[in-house]
Amino acid sequence: MATTEIRIGGLGGQGVILCGTIIGKASSIYDHRHSVMIQSFGPEARGSSCSAQVMLADRPIGYPYVRRPDILVSMSNDACHKFLPEMKPDGILLYEEELVHLSDDERPARAWGIPATRFAEELGRRMVMNIVMVGFFAGVTGLVSREAAEAAVKDSVPKGTEPLNLQAFAKGYDYGRQLVEKAG
Amino acid sequence: MATTEIRIGGLGGQGVILCGTIIGKASSIYDHRHSVMIQSFGPEARGSSCSAQVMLADRPIGYPYVRRPDILVSMSNDACHKFLPEMKPDGILLYEEELVHLSDDERPARAWGIPATRFAEELGRRMVMNIVMVGFFAGVTGLVSREAAEAAVKDSVPKGTEPLNLQAFAKGYDYGRQLVEKAG
């Protein structure tokens, strides 16, 4: 696989950027691939929406903008509907299923939902929802190994919160693996 | 001014990325300019060094990589020596003067040093050194207004730490303004 383009979208405060950071770091730790993350702060970035572009590749990345995401991670309904039209037809949509509402027409062939906010609340901290999504990303796509992603989580969250965040990761990871296995 | 290329370099844990985030946000808040930040997580990013590329422009940014920085912000000696050769000849170097050691030959014409770590320690929290550097950046270059930068600081630091971080910003900003005024 030469290059994987990932778009992560959600609301400000949901931890969209940290989600991208962890995926980028994990890929780099995992197999020494190259990875780049872009945040835009331009007029399009004002307001409550927030998005990051992450690119994973086997060689240094010359053009880092994500044009046609292979993978779209959506933590809000607005972000999902904004970025879904850009996704490749065979791309993978990962979405927070209690926040994102998709009609049957809108739902792409490869779409996987997770009640990530509820899982985070069950762990006692709603704000680890983004780490549940990182786990879900790793579990469904296999693009980064569990070990690499866990190392990147530990490396990226505030000191003292590592155990909670690793639990959040495991919740998302296991749920993702189960969905994929059930689907065959 | 069409485009400003900024490279920020330092050690992991110094808050290099947050420094870039705040500058990018401030520019966007200030005058609705476009700004983009890139982090690389590739093999070159492993180890203790850390850098971010920030580009500020008047229109959407097609090629976001920083090639020849107009401004180099250096929080470590290694980062300074790594990126200084890339800086434009009339570029501005902003450096932590107790961590970065420059011979007279190495020092560019427009170089401004600040004891940012000491200032942060005087405020009781060494880790706000990066915010002192943000203030220094705003004070010396004037590329973002004080108001915009303060708004971006407030928006970007952990809840409850805003007053401390605004003090850190003010330390760097005032010191930078004074240096520039003294130099005429």
Short mmCIF file of C-alpha atoms in Angstrom, two decimals:
data_model
loop_
_atom_site.label_atom_id
_atom_site.label_comp_id
_atom_site.label_asym_id
_atom_site.label_seq_id
_atom_site.Cartn_x
_atom_site.Cartn_y
_atom_site.Cartn_z
CA MET A 1 0.00 0.00 0.00
CA ALA A 2 1.63 3.18 -1.14
CA THR A 3 -0.28 5.93 0.57
CA THR A 4 -3.26 6.11 2.87
CA GLU A 5 -5.19 9.34 3.11
CA ILE A 6 -7.17 9.88 6.28
CA ARG A 7 -9.56 12.66 7.17
CA ILE A 8 -10.69 13.08 10.76
CA GLY A 9 -13.55 15.46 11.46
CA GLY A 10 -15.59 16.50 14.45
CA LEU A 11 -16.34 19.36 16.78
CA GLY A 12 -13.82 21.54 18.56
CA GLY A 13 -13.10 20.03 21.96
CA GLN A 14 -13.67 16.43 20.88
CA GLY A 15 -9.97 15.75 20.48
CA VAL A 16 -9.87 15.46 16.70
CA ILE A 17 -6.28 16.65 16.50
CA LEU A 18 -5.05 14.30 19.19
CA CYS A 19 -6.75 11.44 17.37
CA GLY A 20 -4.74 12.32 14.25
CA THR A 21 -1.53 12.76 16.19
CA ILE A 22 -1.81 9.30 17.70
CA ILE A 23 -2.53 7.63 14.37
CA GLY A 24 0.44 9.41 12.79
CA LYS A 25 2.78 8.52 15.63
CA ALA A 26 1.59 4.92 15.70
CA SER A 27 2.29 4.44 12.02
CA SER A 28 5.73 5.86 12.46
CA ILE A 29 6.48 3.64 15.47
CA TYR A 30 4.90 0.59 13.89
CA ASP A 31 6.81 0.17 10.70
CA HIS A 32 8.89 3.28 10.23
CA ARG A 33 6.51 4.62 7.64
CA HIS A 34 6.31 8.29 6.92
CA SER A 35 3.38 10.20 8.24
CA VAL A 36 2.28 13.78 8.17
CA MET A 37 -0.61 15.60 9.78
CA ILE A 38 -2.04 18.90 8.62
CA GLN A 39 -4.28 21.23 10.56
CA SER A 40 -5.81 24.24 8.87
CA PHE A 41 -6.59 27.33 10.89
CA GLY A 42 -7.95 29.34 7.98
CA PRO A 43 -11.42 30.86 7.70
CA GLU A 44 -12.77 27.42 6.93
CA ALA A 45 -11.54 26.24 10.32
CA ARG A 46 -13.37 28.80 12.41
CA GLY A 47 -16.54 27.96 14.24
CA SER A 48 -17.15 24.74 15.98
CA SER A 49 -15.93 22.29 13.39
CA CYS A 50 -12.46 20.84 13.46
CA SER A 51 -10.63 18.53 11.15
CA ALA A 52 -7.22 17.04 10.56
CA GLN A 53 -5.63 15.42 7.55
CA VAL A 54 -3.26 12.54 8.11
CA MET A 55 -1.25 10.84 5.43
CA LEU A 56 0.63 7.57 5.88
CA ALA A 57 3.11 6.51 3.21
CA ASP A 58 6.10 4.34 2.54
CA ARG A 59 8.26 7.23 1.43
CA PRO A 60 8.60 10.93 2.21
CA ILE A 61 5.38 12.69 1.38
CA GLY A 62 5.62 15.38 -1.29
CA TYR A 63 2.05 16.54 -1.39
CA PRO A 64 0.49 16.18 2.01
CA TYR A 65 -3.06 17.34 1.40
CA VAL A 66 -5.75 14.74 1.66
CA ARG A 67 -7.85 14.96 -1.50
CA ARG A 68 -9.80 11.70 -1.58
CA PRO A 69 -9.73 10.06 1.83
CA ASP A 70 -9.29 6.32 1.97
CA ILE A 71 -10.58 6.54 5.51
CA LEU A 72 -12.93 9.05 7.06
CA VAL A 73 -13.26 9.22 10.83
CA SER A 74 -16.36 11.20 11.82
CA MET A 75 -17.12 12.36 15.32
CA SER A 76 -19.96 14.69 14.36
CA ASN A 77 -22.86 14.68 11.96
CA ASP A 78 -21.74 17.88 10.24
CA ALA A 79 -18.21 16.62 9.70
CA CYS A 80 -19.47 13.35 8.32
CA HIS A 81 -21.75 14.98 5.78
CA LYS A 82 -19.11 17.54 4.85
CA PHE A 83 -16.37 15.05 4.09
CA LEU A 84 -18.28 11.99 2.92
CA PRO A 85 -18.60 13.26 -0.68
CA GLU A 86 -14.79 13.45 -0.87
CA MET A 87 -14.23 9.89 0.23
CA LYS A 88 -13.11 7.30 -2.31
CA PRO A 89 -15.98 5.04 -3.41
CA ASP A 90 -14.36 2.07 -1.73
CA GLY A 91 -13.23 4.10 1.27
CA ILE A 92 -13.93 3.19 4.86
CA LEU A 93 -16.17 5.35 7.03
CA LEU A 94 -15.73 5.10 10.79
CA TYR A 95 -18.35 7.07 12.71
CA GLU A 96 -19.72 7.78 16.14
CA GLU A 97 -23.09 6.16 15.65
CA GLU A 98 -25.04 8.16 18.22
CA LEU A 99 -23.83 11.48 16.81
CA VAL A 100 -23.83 10.75 13.09
CA HIS A 101 -27.08 10.09 11.29
CA LEU A 102 -26.92 8.46 7.88
CA SER A 103 -29.77 7.46 5.64
CA ASP A 104 -29.46 4.19 3.78
CA ASP A 105 -28.71 6.17 0.63
CA GLU A 106 -25.89 8.06 2.25
CA ARG A 107 -24.22 5.13 3.92
CA PRO A 108 -21.18 3.92 1.96
CA ALA A 109 -20.59 0.22 1.42
CA ARG A 110 -17.84 0.09 3.99
CA ALA A 111 -19.22 1.95 7.00
CA TRP A 112 -18.63 1.03 10.61
CA GLY A 113 -20.35 2.72 13.52
CA ILE A 114 -19.51 2.69 17.21
CA PRO A 115 -21.23 4.20 20.27
CA ALA A 116 -17.92 5.75 21.30
CA THR A 117 -19.36 8.47 23.51
CA ARG A 118 -21.35 5.92 25.50
CA PHE A 119 -18.29 3.72 25.90
CA ALA A 120 -16.31 6.74 27.12
CA GLU A 121 -19.07 7.63 29.58
CA GLU A 122 -19.04 4.06 30.88
CA LEU A 123 -15.37 4.58 31.66
CA GLY A 124 -16.33 7.71 33.60
CA ARG A 125 -14.80 10.29 31.25
CA ARG A 126 -16.71 11.43 28.23
CA MET A 127 -13.61 13.15 26.90
CA VAL A 128 -11.81 9.91 26.08
CA MET A 129 -14.25 9.37 23.23
CA ASN A 130 -11.53 10.32 20.77
CA ILE A 131 -9.27 7.57 22.12
CA VAL A 132 -12.11 5.06 21.74
CA MET A 133 -12.18 6.18 18.10
CA VAL A 134 -8.43 5.64 17.76
CA GLY A 135 -8.91 2.09 19.05
CA PHE A 136 -11.80 1.58 16.64
CA PHE A 137 -9.63 2.83 13.78
CA ALA A 138 -6.87 0.36 14.66
CA GLY A 139 -9.27 -2.53 15.25
CA VAL A 140 -11.25 -2.12 12.03
CA THR A 141 -8.54 -1.09 9.59
CA GLY A 142 -5.46 -2.87 10.95
CA LEU A 143 -3.42 -0.01 9.51
CA VAL A 144 -1.51 0.33 12.76
CA SER A 145 -0.77 -2.49 15.15
CA ARG A 146 -2.33 -2.61 18.58
CA GLU A 147 1.12 -2.36 20.20
CA ALA A 148 2.15 0.66 18.17
CA ALA A 149 -1.13 2.44 18.77
CA GLU A 150 -0.97 1.78 22.50
CA ALA A 151 2.56 3.14 22.61
CA ALA A 152 1.42 6.24 20.76
CA VAL A 153 -1.54 6.70 23.13
CA LYS A 154 0.75 6.48 26.17
CA ASP A 155 3.13 8.93 24.58
CA SER A 156 0.43 11.48 23.75
CA VAL A 157 -1.98 11.78 26.66
CA PRO A 158 -1.49 13.80 29.87
CA LYS A 159 0.63 12.10 32.51
CA GLY A 160 -1.47 10.10 34.93
CA THR A 161 -4.28 9.48 32.44
CA GLU A 162 -2.55 6.64 30.60
CA PRO A 163 -4.50 3.75 32.23
CA LEU A 164 -7.87 5.37 31.51
CA ASN A 165 -6.88 6.14 27.93
CA LEU A 166 -5.59 2.61 27.34
CA GLN A 167 -8.92 1.28 28.58
CA ALA A 168 -10.68 3.61 26.15
CA PHE A 169 -8.42 2.40 23.37
CA ALA A 170 -9.15 -1.26 24.23
CA LYS A 171 -12.91 -0.62 24.20
CA GLY A 172 -12.75 0.78 20.68
CA TYR A 173 -10.23 -1.76 19.44
CA ASP A 174 -12.13 -4.82 20.68
CA TYR A 175 -15.44 -3.50 19.42
CA GLY A 176 -13.92 -2.90 15.99
CA ARG A 177 -12.31 -6.34 15.81
CA GLN A 178 -15.60 -7.97 16.76
CA LEU A 179 -17.55 -6.09 14.10
CA VAL A 180 -15.05 -7.04 11.42
CA GLU A 181 -14.99 -10.67 12.49
CA LYS A 182 -18.77 -10.88 12.60
CA ALA A 183 -18.94 -9.43 9.10
CA GLY A 184 -16.51 -12.10 7.94
CA MET B 1 3.04 40.24 2.60
CA ALA B 2 1.93 37.21 0.68
CA THR B 3 3.19 34.25 2.65
CA THR B 4 5.19 33.80 5.82
CA GLU B 5 6.98 30.52 6.39
CA ILE B 6 7.73 29.63 9.98
CA ARG B 7 9.71 26.72 11.37
CA ILE B 8 9.52 25.94 15.06
CA GLY B 9 12.01 23.46 16.47
CA GLY B 10 12.89 22.08 19.87
CA LEU B 11 12.82 18.97 22.01
CA GLY B 12 9.87 16.66 22.57
CA GLY B 13 7.98 17.84 25.64
CA GLN B 14 8.83 21.52 25.18
CA GLY B 15 5.50 22.30 23.59
CA VAL B 16 6.71 22.97 20.06
CA ILE B 17 3.44 21.88 18.49
CA LEU B 18 1.31 23.97 20.82
CA CYS B 19 3.48 26.97 20.00
CA GLY B 20 2.72 26.42 16.30
CA THR B 21 -0.96 25.86 16.95
CA ILE B 22 -1.29 29.15 18.79
CA ILE B 23 0.52 31.14 16.11
CA GLY B 24 -1.68 29.56 13.42
CA LYS B 25 -4.89 30.21 15.34
CA ALA B 26 -3.86 33.77 16.19
CA SER B 27 -3.24 34.62 12.56
CA SER B 28 -6.58 33.21 11.61
CA ILE B 29 -8.40 35.11 14.37
CA TYR B 30 -6.44 38.29 13.78
CA ASP B 31 -7.10 39.07 10.18
CA HIS B 32 -8.82 36.06 8.70
CA ARG B 33 -5.66 34.96 6.99
CA HIS B 34 -5.15 31.37 6.02
CA SER B 35 -2.82 29.30 8.08
CA VAL B 36 -1.71 25.72 8.06
CA MET B 37 0.46 23.70 10.38
CA ILE B 38 2.28 20.50 9.47
CA GLN B 39 3.73 17.97 11.83
CA SER B 40 5.80 15.10 10.51
CA PHE B 41 5.87 11.80 12.35
CA GLY B 42 8.19 10.06 9.92
CA PRO B 43 11.55 8.47 10.74
CA GLU B 44 13.05 11.94 10.80
CA ALA B 45 10.73 12.86 13.64
CA ARG B 46 11.72 10.07 16.00
CA GLY B 47 14.03 10.66 18.88
CA SER B 48 14.00 13.70 21.01
CA SER B 49 13.69 16.40 18.39
CA CYS B 50 10.39 17.91 17.41
CA SER B 51 9.43 20.48 14.84
CA ALA B 52 6.42 22.08 13.26
CA GLN B 53 5.94 24.01 10.05
CA VAL B 54 3.47 26.87 10.04
CA MET B 55 2.50 28.88 7.00
CA LEU B 56 0.52 32.10 7.10
CA ALA B 57 -0.90 33.46 3.86
CA ASP B 58 -3.51 35.73 2.40
CA ARG B 59 -5.11 33.02 0.34
CA PRO B 60 -5.61 29.25 0.57
CA ILE B 61 -2.25 27.54 0.73
CA GLY B 62 -1.48 25.15 -2.12
CA TYR B 63 1.91 23.93 -1.07
CA PRO B 64 2.15 23.94 2.70
CA TYR B 65 5.71 22.76 3.26
CA VAL B 66 8.11 25.28 4.69
CA ARG B 67 11.17 25.34 2.44
CA ARG B 68 12.98 28.55 3.40
CA PRO B 69 11.69 29.84 6.71
CA ASP B 70 11.18 33.57 7.06
CA ILE B 71 11.13 32.98 10.79
CA LEU B 72 12.84 30.28 12.80
CA VAL B 73 11.83 29.73 16.42
CA SER B 74 14.43 27.60 18.22
CA MET B 75 13.94 26.07 21.64
CA SER B 76 16.98 23.78 21.49
CA ASN B 77 20.54 23.99 20.26
CA ASP B 78 20.15 21.00 17.95
CA ALA B 79 17.01 22.37 16.34
CA CYS B 80 18.62 25.74 15.82
CA HIS B 81 21.66 24.33 14.08
CA LYS B 82 19.57 21.93 12.05
CA PHE B 83 17.21 24.54 10.63
CA LEU B 84 19.36 27.66 10.52
CA PRO B 85 20.94 26.76 7.15
CA GLU B 86 17.44 26.66 5.61
CA MET B 87 16.46 30.11 6.83
CA LYS B 88 16.24 32.94 4.31
CA PRO B 89 19.28 35.25 4.51
CA ASP B 90 17.13 38.08 5.82
CA GLY B 91 15.06 35.78 8.00
CA ILE B 92 14.44 36.32 11.70
CA LEU B 93 15.81 33.91 14.27
CA LEU B 94 14.08 33.79 17.66
CA TYR B 95 15.90 31.59 20.16
CA GLU B 96 15.99 30.49 23.77
CA GLU B 97 19.30 32.08 24.63
CA GLU B 98 20.27 29.82 27.52
CA LEU B 99 19.69 26.67 25.45
CA VAL B 100 20.97 27.77 22.05
CA HIS B 101 24.64 28.56 21.58
CA LEU B 102 25.65 30.53 18.52
CA SER B 103 29.09 31.69 17.54
CA ASP B 104 29.39 35.16 16.02
CA ASP B 105 29.83 33.52 12.62
CA GLU B 106 26.65 31.51 12.95
CA ARG B 107 24.44 34.31 14.20
CA PRO B 108 22.26 35.75 11.45
CA ALA B 109 21.83 39.49 11.10
CA ARG B 110 18.35 39.41 12.56
CA ALA B 111 18.63 37.24 15.66
CA TRP B 112 16.78 37.82 18.91
CA GLY B 113 17.42 35.80 22.06
CA ILE B 114 15.32 35.46 25.20
CA PRO B 115 15.89 33.61 28.49
CA ALA B 116 12.46 32.03 28.12
CA THR B 117 13.09 29.07 30.41
CA ARG B 118 14.22 31.37 33.22
CA PHE B 119 11.16 33.57 32.74
CA ALA B 120 8.94 30.48 32.89
CA GLU B 121 10.68 29.30 36.05
CA GLU B 122 10.13 32.72 37.61
CA LEU B 123 6.42 32.17 37.00
CA GLY B 124 6.71 28.86 38.82
CA ARG B 125 6.14 26.55 35.85
CA ARG B 126 9.03 25.71 33.59
CA MET B 127 6.62 24.17 31.11
CA VAL B 128 5.15 27.51 30.04
CA MET B 129 8.43 28.29 28.29
CA ASN B 130 6.75 27.65 24.94
CA ILE B 131 4.11 30.28 25.68
CA VAL B 132 6.87 32.76 26.58
CA MET B 133 8.23 32.02 23.10
CA VAL B 134 4.81 32.66 21.54
CA GLY B 135 4.75 36.06 23.26
CA PHE B 136 8.29 36.75 22.07
CA PHE B 137 7.27 35.83 18.52
CA ALA B 138 4.34 38.26 18.64
CA GLY B 139 6.35 41.01 20.31
CA VAL B 140 9.32 40.91 17.96
CA THR B 141 7.65 40.18 14.63
CA GLY B 142 4.26 41.88 15.01
CA LEU B 143 2.90 39.20 12.68
CA VAL B 144 -0.01 38.57 15.00
CA SER B 145 -1.60 41.16 17.24
CA ARG B 146 -1.33 40.91 21.00
CA GLU B 147 -5.12 40.54 21.27
CA ALA B 148 -5.33 37.76 18.71
CA ALA B 149 -2.43 35.88 20.25
CA GLU B 150 -3.90 36.16 23.73
CA ALA B 151 -7.23 34.87 22.47
CA ALA B 152 -5.46 31.94 20.82
CA VAL B 153 -3.50 31.19 24.02
CA LYS B 154 -6.71 31.15 26.07
CA ASP B 155 -8.35 28.91 23.51
CA SER B 156 -5.48 26.40 23.43
CA VAL B 157 -4.23 25.75 26.95
CA PRO B 158 -5.77 23.45 29.56
CA LYS B 159 -8.72 24.90 31.46
CA GLY B 160 -7.63 26.61 34.64
CA THR B 161 -4.13 27.43 33.38
CA GLU B 162 -5.17 30.48 31.34
CA PRO B 163 -3.96 33.14 33.82
CA LEU B 164 -0.52 31.54 34.17
CA ASN B 165 -0.19 31.17 30.41
CA LEU B 166 -1.26 34.75 29.77
CA GLN B 167 1.42 35.89 32.23
CA ALA B 168 3.95 33.79 30.34
CA PHE B 169 2.79 35.32 27.07
CA ALA B 170 3.10 38.85 28.51
CA LYS B 171 6.64 38.15 29.73
CA GLY B 172 7.75 37.13 26.26
CA TYR B 173 5.78 39.82 24.47
CA ASP B 174 7.05 42.69 26.60
CA TYR B 175 10.63 41.46 26.45
CA GLY B 176 10.43 41.23 22.66
CA ARG B 177 8.89 44.70 22.29
CA GLN B 178 11.63 46.17 24.48
CA LEU B 179 14.42 44.53 22.49
CA VAL B 180 12.99 45.80 19.23
CA GLU B 181 12.48 49.31 20.56
CA LYS B 182 15.99 49.44 21.99
CA ALA B 183 17.40 48.34 18.66
CA GLY B 184 15.47 51.15 16.99
#
